[in-house]
mmCIF file of C-alpha atoms in Angstrom:
data_model
loop_
_atom_site.group_PDB
_atom_site.id
_atom_site.type_symbol
_atom_site.label_atom_id
_atom_site.label_comp_id
_atom_site.label_asym_id
_atom_site.label_seq_id
_atom_site.Cartn_x
_atom_site.Cartn_y
_atom_site.Cartn_z
ATOM 1 C CA MET A 1 18.813 -31.636 7.529
ATOM 2 C CA SER A 2 17.284 -28.015 7.344
ATOM 3 C CA ARG A 3 14.309 -27.615 5.486
ATOM 4 C CA HIS A 4 15.025 -23.847 4.561
ATOM 5 C CA HIS A 5 17.448 -22.366 2.330
ATOM 6 C CA HIS A 6 19.870 -19.834 2.832
ATOM 7 C CA ALA A 7 21.501 -19.284 -0.456
ATOM 8 C CA ASN A 8 24.517 -17.422 0.178
ATOM 9 C CA ARG A 9 24.871 -13.765 -1.092
ATOM 10 C CA LYS A 10 26.703 -15.135 -4.343
ATOM 11 C CA ASP A 11 23.469 -16.804 -5.049
ATOM 12 C CA LEU A 12 20.972 -13.785 -5.097
ATOM 13 C CA SER A 13 20.163 -12.001 -8.251
ATOM 14 C CA LEU A 14 18.682 -8.659 -8.686
ATOM 15 C CA TRP A 15 14.454 -10.282 -9.476
ATOM 16 C CA ALA A 16 15.798 -12.493 -6.271
ATOM 17 C CA VAL A 17 15.946 -10.178 -3.914
ATOM 18 C CA PHE A 18 13.215 -7.429 -5.355
ATOM 19 C CA ARG A 19 10.610 -9.944 -6.843
ATOM 20 C CA ALA A 20 8.792 -9.442 -3.369
ATOM 21 C CA PRO A 21 8.869 -5.803 -2.646
ATOM 22 C CA ILE A 22 8.126 -5.284 -6.387
ATOM 23 C CA MET A 23 4.704 -7.737 -6.146
ATOM 24 C CA LEU A 24 4.266 -5.827 -3.020
ATOM 25 C CA PHE A 25 3.734 -2.634 -4.519
ATOM 26 C CA ALA A 26 2.275 -3.640 -7.581
ATOM 27 C CA LEU A 27 -0.121 -4.752 -5.575
ATOM 28 C CA SER A 28 -0.268 -2.424 -3.240
ATOM 29 C CA LEU A 29 -0.927 0.353 -6.203
ATOM 30 C CA THR A 30 -3.653 -1.169 -7.476
ATOM 31 C CA GLY A 31 -5.616 -1.666 -4.257
ATOM 32 C CA LEU A 32 -5.022 2.406 -3.430
ATOM 33 C CA VAL A 33 -5.841 3.348 -7.515
ATOM 34 C CA GLY A 34 -9.001 1.233 -8.206
ATOM 35 C CA ALA A 35 -10.617 2.020 -4.096
ATOM 36 C CA LEU A 36 -9.636 5.827 -4.940
ATOM 37 C CA LEU A 37 -11.240 5.427 -8.741
ATOM 38 C CA GLU A 38 -13.740 3.739 -8.388
ATOM 39 C CA ASP A 39 -16.774 2.194 -5.584
ATOM 40 C CA GLY A 40 -18.070 -1.155 -4.145
ATOM 41 C CA ALA A 41 -16.871 -4.005 -5.226
ATOM 42 C CA TRP A 42 -13.343 -1.679 -5.998
ATOM 43 C CA ASP A 43 -12.784 -0.856 -2.290
ATOM 44 C CA VAL A 44 -13.574 -4.318 -0.981
ATOM 45 C CA ILE A 45 -10.637 -5.570 -3.594
ATOM 46 C CA GLY A 46 -8.745 -2.494 -2.976
ATOM 47 C CA SER A 47 -9.028 -3.258 0.653
ATOM 48 C CA ALA A 48 -8.175 -7.177 0.236
ATOM 49 C CA LEU A 49 -4.189 -5.841 -1.369
ATOM 50 C CA LEU A 50 -3.547 -3.670 0.595
ATOM 51 C CA ALA A 51 -4.310 -6.390 3.447
ATOM 52 C CA SER A 52 -2.282 -8.627 1.560
ATOM 53 C CA THR A 53 0.879 -6.915 1.890
ATOM 54 C CA VAL A 54 -0.272 -6.225 5.483
ATOM 55 C CA LEU A 55 -0.485 -9.700 6.174
ATOM 56 C CA ALA A 56 2.689 -10.695 3.446
ATOM 57 C CA THR A 57 5.052 -8.266 6.286
ATOM 58 C CA VAL A 58 3.393 -10.282 9.571
ATOM 59 C CA TRP A 59 4.270 -13.659 8.026
ATOM 60 C CA ALA A 60 7.895 -12.513 6.893
ATOM 61 C CA LEU A 61 8.202 -11.855 10.504
ATOM 62 C CA VAL A 62 6.814 -14.767 11.789
ATOM 63 C CA ARG A 63 8.754 -16.809 9.943
ATOM 64 C CA SER A 64 12.023 -15.257 10.041
ATOM 65 C CA ARG A 65 11.869 -15.262 14.126
ATOM 66 C CA SER A 66 11.096 -19.026 14.021
#
């Protein structure tokens, strides 16, 4: 039995399709605005938030190939 559940096209709601991109957009936007408007800790937080989008993309690519 496979651990991965592949949803049928009918099973995918609009929220299921766009949930991850919306979350990544929100993280990126928060990181960019925070790093541009404030210095110090916000630079580190902004970098981490922007890096999270890159890490999520790499994770998705690695997961799709395995």
